[in-house]
Amino acid sequence: MAEVIIVKDQAQAATLAANVFATLIKRKPTAVIGLATGSTPLKVYEALAAQVKAEQIDVSNVRGFALDEYVGLDKNHPESYYSVINNNVTVPVGFTPGLINTPNGDLATIEQAGEVYETLIRSSGGIDVQILGIGTDGHIGFNEPGSSLASRTRIKTLTQQTRQDNARFFDGDLNQVPMHCITQGIGTILDARQILLLAFGENKADAIAAAVEGGVSSFCPASALQLHPHATVILDEAAASKLKLKDYYTYTFDNKPGWQSV
Ligand code: PGA
């Protein structure tokens, strides 16, 4: 079972997670980190940028791999994950742009793009710490329910729900949202040496309960983290509200019972 830490708020989660990355980078300046898009990790990136600046940590040799990318969307489109990672992570933290990778969603080379990305991750020595959000349906990356737990980086068709959710980034126009994506597989994600999954808010509570305390199943892709030897799930109380073993998890604030991690 994953370690579960229940925090007071998003800021505390961000500090915790940023510190994991900062500690790694100080110990290993050529660290390989796994990056996620979505709103969940944004404060982590802000906290990391602040810590890097305050402690003058050299991040110039850090390599990074994003989880996913739209297929057929120009790399320089403001909503491509290449652009989003560049604007939210690479520039503010000060990473070297050429060392931060996203899968290549270019149509011309899409058939080989999954294998190319897998090879690139492998030749980097593998991901040291991967940060993840979770979808309300339990997805991680763009691995929607039903994705093989052994899957590798590949093309997927976006579900109608995900396209509707993401239409807000495309002027609310569903027709502008790409139909396909390329995403690291669940097997790829599980190869990371350490995984941090963050979730906030009541709308994530069902997915978290299924992922953490439910059976391991492709119908809740995040449940695959139960198979990982070093996965930590960081939650606010709302996202943790449907967990049954709440008294056994670690709390980072005083008025709660446990300091015991499971
Ligand atoms: P969110 O998305 O961080 O914007 O909630 C998470 C996800 O869909 O993986």
XYZ file of N, CA and C and ligand atoms in Angstrom:
795
model
N 0.834 -1.195 0.000
C 0.000 0.000 0.000
C 0.877 1.256 0.000
N 0.401 2.281 -0.667
C 1.183 3.517 -0.706
C 1.175 4.188 0.668
N 2.228 4.946 0.940
C 2.224 5.787 2.139
C 1.238 6.935 1.900
N 0.456 7.264 2.898
C -0.518 8.351 2.747
C -0.194 9.447 3.754
N -0.075 10.673 3.270
C 0.162 11.817 4.150
C -0.981 12.806 3.945
N -1.641 13.143 5.041
C -2.748 14.097 4.955
C -2.259 15.438 5.490
N -2.337 16.447 4.627
C -1.773 17.756 4.957
C -2.888 18.761 5.213
N -2.484 19.886 5.785
C -3.460 20.919 6.142
C -4.022 21.586 4.886
N -3.154 21.873 3.947
C -3.613 22.585 2.749
C -2.614 22.370 1.594
N -2.967 22.930 0.464
C -2.131 22.748 -0.729
C -0.728 23.313 -0.550
N -0.645 24.401 0.205
C 0.676 25.020 0.392
C 1.599 24.058 1.130
N 1.045 23.355 2.129
C 1.870 22.411 2.877
C 2.284 21.230 1.974
N 1.357 20.780 1.147
C 1.678 19.702 0.199
C 2.790 20.145 -0.749
N 2.685 21.385 -1.201
C 3.682 21.907 -2.147
C 5.060 21.954 -1.503
N 5.105 22.400 -0.243
C 6.390 22.474 0.449
C 7.000 21.081 0.592
N 6.152 20.127 0.994
C 6.629 18.744 1.167
C 7.185 18.179 -0.133
N 6.406 18.307 -1.182
C 6.795 17.705 -2.464
C 8.008 18.426 -3.057
N 8.006 19.750 -2.963
C 9.140 20.511 -3.513
C 10.422 20.106 -2.799
N 10.292 19.852 -1.503
C 11.466 19.486 -0.727
C 12.021 18.117 -1.149
N 11.146 17.230 -1.559
C 11.609 15.928 -2.065
C 12.471 16.147 -3.311
N 11.982 17.009 -4.215
C 12.746 17.282 -5.441
C 14.055 18.015 -5.121
N 13.967 19.015 -4.251
C 15.161 19.810 -3.941
C 16.233 18.936 -3.285
N 15.803 18.080 -2.361
C 16.755 17.202 -1.677
C 17.417 16.260 -2.680
N 16.603 15.720 -3.582
C 17.136 14.839 -4.627
C 18.179 15.569 -5.472
N 17.830 16.783 -5.906
C 18.721 17.511 -6.829
C 20.028 17.901 -6.129
N 19.934 18.228 -4.832
C 21.161 18.575 -4.097
C 22.079 17.356 -3.986
N 21.453 16.197 -3.786
C 22.237 14.966 -3.655
C 22.748 14.491 -5.007
N 21.930 14.710 -6.035
C 22.250 14.197 -7.371
C 21.950 15.291 -8.402
N 22.914 16.132 -8.715
C 22.661 17.265 -9.622
C 22.195 16.848 -11.022
N 22.434 15.588 -11.382
C 21.961 15.117 -12.697
C 20.666 14.316 -12.547
N 19.899 14.627 -11.511
C 18.653 13.901 -11.243
C 17.733 13.914 -12.461
N 16.906 12.878 -12.544
C 15.909 12.780 -13.610
C 14.539 12.846 -12.942
N 13.768 13.864 -13.298
C 12.492 14.042 -12.617
C 11.331 13.880 -13.594
N 10.232 13.391 -13.078
C 9.028 13.177 -13.885
C 8.027 14.274 -13.593
N 7.550 14.939 -14.640
C 6.704 16.123 -14.485
C 5.286 15.859 -14.977
N 4.344 16.540 -14.338
C 2.945 16.391 -14.742
C 2.351 17.760 -15.031
N 1.390 17.799 -15.935
C 0.633 19.033 -16.170
C -0.624 18.988 -15.288
N -1.572 19.859 -15.539
C -2.775 19.921 -14.701
C -2.569 20.938 -13.594
N -3.638 21.235 -12.875
C -3.541 22.283 -11.850
C -2.912 21.773 -10.560
N -3.012 20.470 -10.284
C -2.541 19.927 -9.003
C -1.082 20.254 -8.675
N -0.132 20.060 -9.592
C 1.269 20.268 -9.195
C 1.753 21.712 -9.295
N 0.896 22.644 -9.701
C 1.396 23.996 -9.983
C 2.081 24.639 -8.780
N 1.469 24.461 -7.604
C 2.069 25.080 -6.406
C 3.386 24.396 -6.021
N 3.523 23.120 -6.387
C 4.791 22.419 -6.131
C 5.896 23.081 -6.955
N 5.592 23.370 -8.209
C 6.604 23.988 -9.063
C 6.968 25.387 -8.533
N 5.948 26.112 -8.056
C 6.223 27.441 -7.477
C 7.123 27.311 -6.251
N 6.789 26.330 -5.402
C 7.583 26.143 -4.175
C 9.005 25.708 -4.518
N 9.129 24.868 -5.532
C 10.460 24.410 -5.938
C 11.273 25.583 -6.484
N 10.630 26.407 -7.304
C 11.328 27.581 -7.856
C 11.826 28.468 -6.717
N 10.988 28.662 -5.701
C 11.370 29.516 -4.570
C 12.532 28.895 -3.794
N 12.458 27.581 -3.591
C 13.517 26.919 -2.817
C 14.844 26.914 -3.572
N 14.752 26.688 -4.880
C 15.968 26.683 -5.719
C 16.647 28.048 -5.643
N 15.813 29.088 -5.671
C 16.361 30.443 -5.614
C 16.947 30.724 -4.225
N 16.170 30.399 -3.198
C 16.606 30.716 -1.825
C 17.892 29.980 -1.463
N 17.998 28.718 -1.899
C 19.161 27.910 -1.503
C 20.220 27.847 -2.603
N 19.967 28.588 -3.684
C 20.892 28.636 -4.819
C 21.315 27.228 -5.259
N 20.313 26.412 -5.498
C 20.566 25.036 -5.921
C 20.857 25.026 -7.425
N 21.879 24.311 -7.814
C 22.216 24.220 -9.240
C 21.301 23.181 -9.901
N 20.391 23.653 -10.751
C 19.458 22.737 -11.420
C 19.784 22.582 -12.910
N 20.936 23.107 -13.321
C 21.225 23.178 -14.752
C 21.428 21.814 -15.415
N 21.732 20.796 -14.602
C 21.951 19.467 -15.194
C 20.812 18.487 -14.932
N 19.726 18.994 -14.369
C 18.567 18.128 -14.100
C 17.877 17.815 -15.425
N 17.507 16.569 -15.585
C 16.725 16.194 -16.768
C 15.282 15.925 -16.354
N 14.342 16.202 -17.239
C 12.940 16.030 -16.892
C 12.164 15.373 -18.017
N 11.135 14.629 -17.631
C 10.257 13.983 -18.618
C 8.804 14.238 -18.232
N 8.067 14.888 -19.132
C 6.645 15.078 -18.891
C 5.902 13.774 -19.190
N 4.710 13.669 -18.642
C 3.938 12.431 -18.810
C 3.327 12.294 -20.192
N 2.878 13.414 -20.761
C 2.012 13.257 -21.937
C 2.011 14.505 -22.818
N 1.385 14.363 -23.975
C 1.289 15.471 -24.941
C 0.096 15.203 -25.856
N -0.488 16.265 -26.358
C -1.527 16.105 -27.379
C -0.888 15.685 -28.700
N -1.624 14.935 -29.482
C -1.151 14.556 -30.826
C -1.698 15.555 -31.842
N -0.799 16.044 -32.689
C -1.224 16.891 -33.803
C -1.379 18.358 -33.424
N -1.053 18.711 -32.192
C -1.119 20.114 -31.787
C 0.295 20.683 -31.910
N 0.400 21.846 -32.575
C 1.733 22.427 -32.739
C 2.414 22.559 -31.374
N 3.668 22.166 -31.333
C 4.468 22.224 -30.107
C 4.443 23.626 -29.475
N 4.368 24.649 -30.338
C 4.408 26.021 -29.836
C 3.025 26.592 -29.517
N 1.979 25.773 -29.721
C 0.639 26.200 -29.295
C 0.692 26.423 -27.783
N 0.055 27.480 -27.281
C 0.165 27.755 -25.834
C -0.371 26.630 -24.954
N -1.240 25.770 -25.478
C -1.793 24.681 -24.665
C -1.121 23.335 -24.908
N -0.089 23.314 -25.786
C 0.653 22.049 -25.886
C 1.320 21.831 -24.536
N 1.501 20.569 -24.159
C 2.125 20.338 -22.861
C 3.606 20.727 -22.884
N 4.176 20.752 -24.070
C 5.538 21.284 -24.213
C 5.555 22.734 -23.714
N 4.590 23.547 -24.195
C 4.534 24.957 -23.779
C 4.175 25.082 -22.306
N 3.208 24.278 -21.860
C 2.742 24.376 -20.472
C 3.875 24.033 -19.504
N 4.611 22.968 -19.806
C 5.734 22.579 -18.934
C 6.826 23.647 -18.992
N 7.060 24.163 -20.183
C 8.083 25.198 -20.310
C 7.729 26.432 -19.470
N 6.465 26.861 -19.583
C 6.057 28.098 -18.897
C 5.881 27.914 -17.391
N 5.413 26.735 -16.973
C 5.102 26.540 -15.547
C 6.242 25.927 -14.752
N 7.149 25.262 -15.444
C 8.200 24.543 -14.722
C 9.589 25.006 -15.172
N 9.917 24.776 -16.434
C 11.288 24.962 -16.905
C 11.787 26.387 -16.652
N 10.993 27.360 -17.085
C 11.433 28.760 -16.953
C 11.457 29.201 -15.490
N 10.351 29.032 -14.735
C 10.404 29.532 -13.351
C 11.446 28.842 -12.478
N 11.643 27.529 -12.652
C 12.616 26.834 -11.789
C 14.037 27.090 -12.285
N 14.178 27.313 -13.589
C 15.503 27.574 -14.140
C 16.181 26.334 -14.701
N 15.363 25.322 -15.046
C 15.943 24.129 -15.676
C 16.484 24.489 -17.059
N 17.371 23.657 -17.579
C 17.912 23.853 -18.926
C 16.882 23.334 -19.940
N 16.331 24.213 -20.797
C 15.226 23.793 -21.666
C 15.497 22.521 -22.468
N 16.703 22.373 -22.991
C 17.006 21.202 -23.815
C 17.003 19.888 -23.049
N 16.986 19.973 -21.716
C 17.012 18.740 -20.916
C 15.630 18.345 -20.407
N 14.637 19.174 -20.700
C 13.278 18.884 -20.229
C 12.458 18.406 -21.435
N 12.003 17.182 -21.365
C 11.384 16.531 -22.532
C 9.877 16.354 -22.371
N 9.177 16.469 -23.488
C 7.778 16.027 -23.550
C 7.690 15.025 -24.698
N 6.735 14.091 -24.643
C 6.593 13.192 -25.789
C 6.329 14.021 -27.049
N 6.768 13.518 -28.175
C 6.616 14.251 -29.433
C 5.276 13.894 -30.080
N 4.371 14.869 -30.087
C 3.038 14.629 -30.631
C 2.915 14.960 -32.103
N 4.066 15.200 -32.771
C 4.056 15.538 -34.194
C 3.513 14.359 -35.005
N 2.529 14.659 -35.850
C 1.876 13.586 -36.620
C 2.841 12.833 -37.528
N 3.832 13.552 -38.057
C 4.734 12.942 -39.037
C 5.523 11.771 -38.457
N 5.785 11.828 -37.143
C 6.638 10.797 -36.534
C 5.926 10.041 -35.413
N 4.608 10.165 -35.388
C 3.874 9.687 -34.216
C 3.987 8.161 -34.022
N 4.144 7.439 -35.120
C 4.175 5.978 -34.961
C 5.370 5.497 -34.159
N 6.483 6.219 -34.267
C 7.674 5.799 -33.508
C 7.814 6.552 -32.186
N 6.956 7.554 -31.963
C 7.212 8.500 -30.862
C 7.201 7.831 -29.486
N 6.356 6.834 -29.302
C 6.296 6.160 -28.002
C 7.596 5.445 -27.697
N 8.078 4.678 -28.664
C 9.316 3.920 -28.462
C 10.510 4.870 -28.293
N 10.492 5.963 -29.059
C 11.580 6.952 -28.945
C 11.611 7.520 -27.529
N 10.438 7.831 -26.986
C 10.376 8.421 -25.643
C 10.822 7.412 -24.590
N 10.374 6.173 -24.745
C 10.791 5.114 -23.804
C 12.323 4.975 -23.809
N 12.898 5.002 -25.007
C 14.353 4.857 -25.127
C 15.075 6.026 -24.471
N 14.510 7.222 -24.662
C 15.108 8.423 -24.070
C 15.076 8.344 -22.535
N 13.960 7.899 -21.986
C 13.855 7.778 -20.523
C 14.863 6.736 -20.036
N 14.884 5.604 -20.730
C 15.781 4.515 -20.325
C 17.239 4.977 -20.363
N 17.606 5.685 -21.454
C 19.015 6.064 -21.597
C 19.402 7.172 -20.624
N 18.411 7.833 -20.017
C 18.723 8.841 -18.985
C 19.045 8.177 -17.659
N 18.802 6.871 -17.590
C 19.003 6.155 -16.325
C 17.704 5.943 -15.570
N 16.606 6.459 -16.097
C 15.294 6.258 -15.469
C 14.937 7.408 -14.544
N 13.664 7.523 -14.267
C 13.150 8.667 -13.501
C 13.340 8.430 -12.002
N 13.932 9.409 -11.333
C 14.172 9.292 -9.887
C 12.899 9.556 -9.089
N 12.248 10.673 -9.382
C 10.990 10.993 -8.681
C 9.976 11.479 -9.712
N 8.804 10.886 -9.686
C 7.721 11.265 -10.601
C 6.598 11.906 -9.795
N 6.141 13.073 -10.225
C 4.980 13.683 -9.575
C 3.737 13.400 -10.417
N 2.628 13.125 -9.747
C 1.388 12.797 -10.440
C 0.199 13.542 -9.834
N -0.770 13.900 -10.688
C -2.108 14.238 -10.236
C -2.973 13.011 -10.488
N -4.242 13.133 -10.241
C -5.163 12.020 -10.513
C -6.449 12.600 -11.079
N -7.023 11.934 -12.070
C -8.311 12.369 -12.614
C -9.448 11.906 -11.710
N -10.602 12.527 -11.863
C -11.753 12.107 -11.040
C -12.148 10.664 -11.369
N -11.724 10.171 -12.518
C -11.988 8.776 -12.877
C -10.803 7.864 -12.537
N -9.825 8.403 -11.827
C -8.678 7.587 -11.423
C -7.546 7.555 -12.430
N -7.651 8.350 -13.496
C -6.566 8.279 -14.493
C -5.275 8.920 -13.969
N -4.159 8.426 -14.481
C -2.854 9.058 -14.254
C -2.212 9.236 -15.629
N -1.549 10.383 -15.819
C -1.194 10.744 -17.186
C -2.504 10.771 -17.969
N -2.466 10.309 -19.201
C -3.706 10.168 -19.970
C -4.124 8.693 -20.014
N -3.735 7.936 -19.002
C -4.161 6.531 -18.934
C -5.545 6.478 -18.290
N -6.535 6.389 -19.145
C -7.920 6.390 -18.683
C -8.291 4.997 -18.175
N -9.420 4.870 -17.452
C -9.844 3.543 -16.991
C -9.851 2.529 -18.137
N -9.329 1.359 -17.863
C -9.235 0.321 -18.888
C -7.836 0.208 -19.463
N -6.968 1.165 -19.140
C -5.590 1.097 -19.649
C -4.851 -0.058 -18.985
N -4.068 -0.755 -19.771
C -3.299 -1.873 -19.218
C -2.334 -1.382 -18.147
N -2.255 -2.125 -17.068
C -1.334 -1.745 -15.994
C 0.119 -1.931 -16.427
N 0.333 -2.648 -17.524
C 1.696 -2.858 -18.025
C 2.018 -1.932 -19.194
N 1.128 -1.000 -19.510
C 1.284 -0.212 -20.745
C 2.527 0.666 -20.727
N 3.035 0.919 -21.932
C 4.203 1.790 -22.134
C 3.739 3.040 -22.905
N 4.637 3.947 -23.176
C 4.280 5.190 -23.876
C 3.658 4.874 -25.238
N 2.479 5.427 -25.481
C 1.739 5.085 -26.699
C 0.665 6.132 -26.979
N 0.042 6.002 -28.140
C -1.052 6.906 -28.506
C -2.339 6.411 -27.857
N -3.128 7.336 -27.359
C -4.438 6.981 -26.825
C -5.469 7.941 -27.414
N -6.699 7.475 -27.505
C -7.801 8.356 -27.874
C -8.330 8.983 -26.589
N -8.482 10.284 -26.590
C -9.011 10.951 -25.395
C -10.494 10.630 -25.244
N -10.920 10.429 -24.030
C -12.352 10.202 -23.810
C -13.088 11.526 -24.016
N -14.368 11.405 -24.312
C -15.204 12.592 -24.491
C -15.170 13.449 -23.217
N -15.181 12.780 -22.063
C -15.161 13.492 -20.773
C -13.889 14.334 -20.628
N -12.756 13.719 -20.954
C -11.492 14.444 -20.817
C -11.431 15.605 -21.800
N -11.922 15.389 -23.015
C -11.915 16.489 -23.994
C -12.806 17.624 -23.520
N -13.969 17.262 -22.941
C -14.855 18.308 -22.409
C -14.189 19.040 -21.240
N -13.535 18.265 -20.351
C -12.851 18.885 -19.201
C -11.787 19.870 -19.680
N -11.108 19.522 -20.773
C -9.980 20.327 -21.224
C -10.380 21.423 -22.210
N -11.655 21.437 -22.601
C -12.107 22.467 -23.555
C -11.901 23.863 -22.982
N -11.879 23.961 -21.630
C -11.670 25.282 -21.014
C -10.336 25.913 -21.415
N -9.393 25.080 -21.796
C -8.092 25.619 -22.212
C -8.082 26.012 -23.692
N -9.164 25.677 -24.395
C -9.230 25.928 -25.847
C -10.435 26.824 -26.145
N -10.540 27.932 -25.447
C -11.652 28.886 -25.614
C -13.009 28.221 -25.420
N -13.060 27.144 -24.640
C -14.327 26.454 -24.409
C -14.836 25.710 -25.635
N -14.003 25.597 -26.658
C -14.438 25.013 -27.932
C -13.947 23.562 -28.057
N -14.887 22.633 -27.879
C -14.557 21.210 -27.911
C -13.859 20.810 -29.221
N -14.265 21.484 -30.318
C -13.693 21.125 -31.620
C -12.195 21.404 -31.720
N -11.719 22.306 -30.880
C -10.279 22.618 -30.919
C -9.455 21.626 -30.097
N -10.118 20.837 -29.254
C -9.371 19.918 -28.384
C -8.954 18.702 -29.208
N -7.669 18.399 -29.228
C -7.232 17.240 -30.018
C -7.976 15.966 -29.628
N -8.031 15.023 -30.559
C -8.734 13.747 -30.320
C -7.806 12.721 -29.670
N -6.510 12.905 -29.879
C -5.559 11.886 -29.423
C -4.437 12.494 -28.594
N -3.822 11.648 -27.833
C -2.674 12.081 -27.036
C -1.622 10.981 -27.095
N -0.438 11.344 -26.661
C 0.594 10.319 -26.451
C 0.944 10.411 -24.975
N 0.916 9.295 -24.288
C 1.119 9.313 -22.841
C 2.045 8.188 -22.392
N 2.858 8.491 -21.389
C 3.576 7.401 -20.725
C 2.537 6.374 -20.284
N 2.892 5.111 -20.350
C 1.990 4.072 -19.888
C 2.069 3.903 -18.376
N 1.176 3.083 -17.857
C 1.196 2.833 -16.410
C 2.481 2.081 -16.038
N 2.890 1.180 -16.916
C 4.152 0.466 -16.681
C 5.338 1.419 -16.677
N 5.298 2.413 -17.569
C 6.375 3.415 -17.607
C 6.412 4.189 -16.291
N 5.241 4.612 -15.855
C 5.153 5.412 -14.618
C 5.661 4.595 -13.433
N 5.300 3.311 -13.397
C 5.715 2.465 -12.265
C 7.221 2.229 -12.227
N 7.904 2.472 -13.345
C 9.367 2.312 -13.368
C 10.091 3.426 -12.620
N 9.404 4.545 -12.357
C 10.052 5.624 -11.592
C 10.442 5.078 -10.224
N 11.597 5.538 -9.727
C 12.068 4.977 -8.447
C 11.244 5.466 -7.263
N 10.672 6.650 -7.381
C 9.801 7.170 -6.328
C 8.649 7.906 -6.999
N 7.468 7.800 -6.420
C 6.298 8.462 -6.993
C 5.598 9.275 -5.910
N 5.254 10.499 -6.257
C 4.435 11.340 -5.373
C 3.142 11.635 -6.103
N 2.014 11.197 -5.558
C 0.722 11.540 -6.154
C 0.029 12.525 -5.230
N -0.417 13.633 -5.791
C -1.076 14.667 -4.997
C -2.532 14.784 -5.422
N -3.411 15.033 -4.468
C -4.814 15.286 -4.816
C -5.434 16.205 -3.774
N -6.243 17.127 -4.259
C -6.895 18.095 -3.385
C -8.366 18.208 -3.761
N -9.196 18.371 -2.756
C -10.603 18.675 -3.008
C -11.483 17.441 -2.999
N -12.732 17.705 -2.652
C -13.689 16.614 -2.485
C -13.964 15.862 -3.782
N -13.832 16.556 -4.910
C -14.131 15.867 -6.184
C -13.098 14.780 -6.514
N -12.003 14.729 -5.753
C -11.015 13.654 -5.957
C -11.183 12.533 -4.921
N -12.102 12.694 -3.966
C -12.188 11.748 -2.841
C -12.525 10.321 -3.297
N -13.452 10.172 -4.225
C -13.812 8.821 -4.688
C -12.631 8.160 -5.410
N -11.993 8.916 -6.273
C -10.852 8.357 -7.018
C -9.733 7.965 -6.058
N -9.504 8.780 -5.043
C -8.452 8.473 -4.067
C -8.816 7.226 -3.260
N -10.063 7.127 -2.844
C -10.473 5.938 -2.075
C -10.268 4.679 -2.912
N -10.646 4.754 -4.187
C -10.481 3.588 -5.073
C -8.999 3.293 -5.296
N -8.210 4.335 -5.482
C -6.791 4.135 -5.796
C -6.019 3.586 -4.600
N -6.318 4.097 -3.412
C -5.508 3.766 -2.236
C -6.014 2.515 -1.527
N -7.337 2.396 -1.417
C -7.876 1.300 -0.603
C -8.691 0.291 -1.408
N -8.908 0.548 -2.684
C -9.649 -0.392 -3.520
C -8.724 -1.471 -4.076
N -9.286 -2.364 -4.874
C -8.469 -3.395 -5.504
C -7.619 -2.795 -6.615
N -6.510 -3.457 -6.909
C -5.672 -3.017 -8.037
C -6.395 -3.419 -9.328
N -6.706 -2.416 -10.134
C -7.500 -2.701 -11.325
C -7.243 -1.665 -12.396
N -7.270 -2.102 -13.650
C -7.102 -1.151 -14.751
C -8.274 -0.166 -14.788
N -9.357 -0.466 -14.067
C -10.478 0.478 -14.063
C -10.217 1.672 -13.157
N -9.199 1.557 -12.315
C -8.713 2.734 -11.596
C -7.197 2.751 -11.791
N -6.719 3.364 -12.885
C -5.289 3.294 -13.201
C -4.376 3.678 -12.031
N -4.799 4.646 -11.201
C -3.934 5.065 -10.087
C -3.777 3.976 -9.031
N -4.661 2.978 -9.029
C -4.528 1.885 -8.055
C -3.242 1.093 -8.299
N -2.662 1.237 -9.490
C -1.401 0.542 -9.790
C -0.289 0.980 -8.851
N -0.448 2.147 -8.246
C 0.575 2.626 -7.301
C 0.712 1.698 -6.098
N -0.326 0.905 -5.840
C -0.228 -0.067 -4.738
C 0.864 -1.107 -5.004
N 1.244 -1.235 -6.281
C 2.277 -2.206 -6.650
C 3.679 -1.609 -6.524
N 3.737 -0.302 -6.245
C 5.036 0.393 -6.268
C 5.667 0.394 -4.872
N 6.975 0.120 -4.788
C 7.612 0.057 -3.469
C 7.817 1.400 -2.782
N 7.741 2.510 -3.508
C 8.011 3.811 -2.873
C 7.080 4.889 -3.427
N 5.811 4.705 -3.169
C 4.812 5.684 -3.626
C 4.208 6.384 -2.417
N 4.101 7.702 -2.502
C 3.509 8.489 -1.425
C 2.346 9.283 -1.995
N 1.222 9.248 -1.290
C 0.026 9.963 -1.722
C -0.183 11.119 -0.743
N -0.162 12.334 -1.242
C -0.283 13.525 -0.389
C -1.641 14.171 -0.658
N -2.447 14.288 0.392
C -3.843 14.683 0.232
C -4.218 15.792 1.195
N -5.185 16.622 0.791
C -5.806 17.465 1.809
C -6.952 16.651 2.425
N -7.566 17.192 3.464
C -8.590 16.409 4.175
C -9.782 16.085 3.282
N -10.117 17.006 2.378
C -11.267 16.770 1.499
C -11.001 15.587 0.568
N -9.817 15.535 -0.011
C -9.497 14.419 -0.917
C -9.362 13.118 -0.146
N -9.037 13.223 1.150
C -8.861 12.025 1.990
C -10.170 11.583 2.643
N -11.246 12.345 2.421
C -12.446 12.180 3.250
C -13.139 10.829 3.089
N -12.876 10.113 2.007
C -13.557 8.818 1.835
C -12.649 7.629 2.124
N -11.488 7.883 2.690
C -10.594 6.778 3.064
C -11.095 6.137 4.358
N -11.009 4.818 4.420
C -11.516 4.110 5.603
C -10.488 4.052 6.728
N -9.210 3.971 6.361
C -8.177 3.774 7.386
C -7.562 5.097 7.829
N -8.393 6.119 7.878
C -7.860 7.468 8.097
C -7.013 7.604 9.360
N -7.356 6.840 10.386
C -6.616 6.982 11.640
C -5.202 6.422 11.558
N -4.912 5.689 10.511
C -3.592 5.061 10.419
C -2.619 5.829 9.541
N -3.093 6.877 8.913
C -2.213 7.601 8.007
C -1.449 8.697 8.748
N -0.494 9.259 8.058
C 0.329 10.317 8.660
C -0.349 11.675 8.471
N -0.366 12.454 9.525
C -0.915 13.812 9.443
C 0.204 14.801 9.716
N 0.159 15.914 9.019
C 1.247 16.881 9.197
C 0.802 18.052 10.061
N -0.357 17.918 10.699
C -0.777 19.010 11.576
C -1.290 18.414 12.883
N -1.258 19.250 13.920
C -1.309 18.772 15.296
C -2.587 18.089 15.751
N -3.709 18.569 15.291
C -4.948 18.126 15.911
C -5.439 16.773 15.383
N -4.534 16.018 14.815
C -4.941 14.734 14.241
C -4.198 13.602 14.923
N -4.746 12.402 14.892
C -4.215 11.334 15.716
C -2.828 10.799 15.349
N -2.616 10.490 14.129
C -1.494 9.594 13.870
C -0.225 10.242 13.345
N 0.889 9.648 13.621
C 2.115 9.973 12.920
C 2.658 8.684 12.332
N 1.756 7.742 12.214
C 2.174 6.417 11.845
C 1.940 6.253 10.342
N 2.951 5.907 9.601
C 2.688 5.706 8.187
C 2.561 4.214 7.919
N 1.743 3.897 6.930
C 1.485 2.480 6.642
C 2.019 2.127 5.267
P -5.856 18.369 -12.303
O -5.852 17.156 -13.294
O -4.512 18.403 -11.648
O -6.075 19.584 -13.170
O -6.953 18.147 -11.307
C -5.327 15.955 -12.852
C -5.465 14.918 -13.938
O -6.456 14.955 -14.670
O -4.579 14.058 -14.048
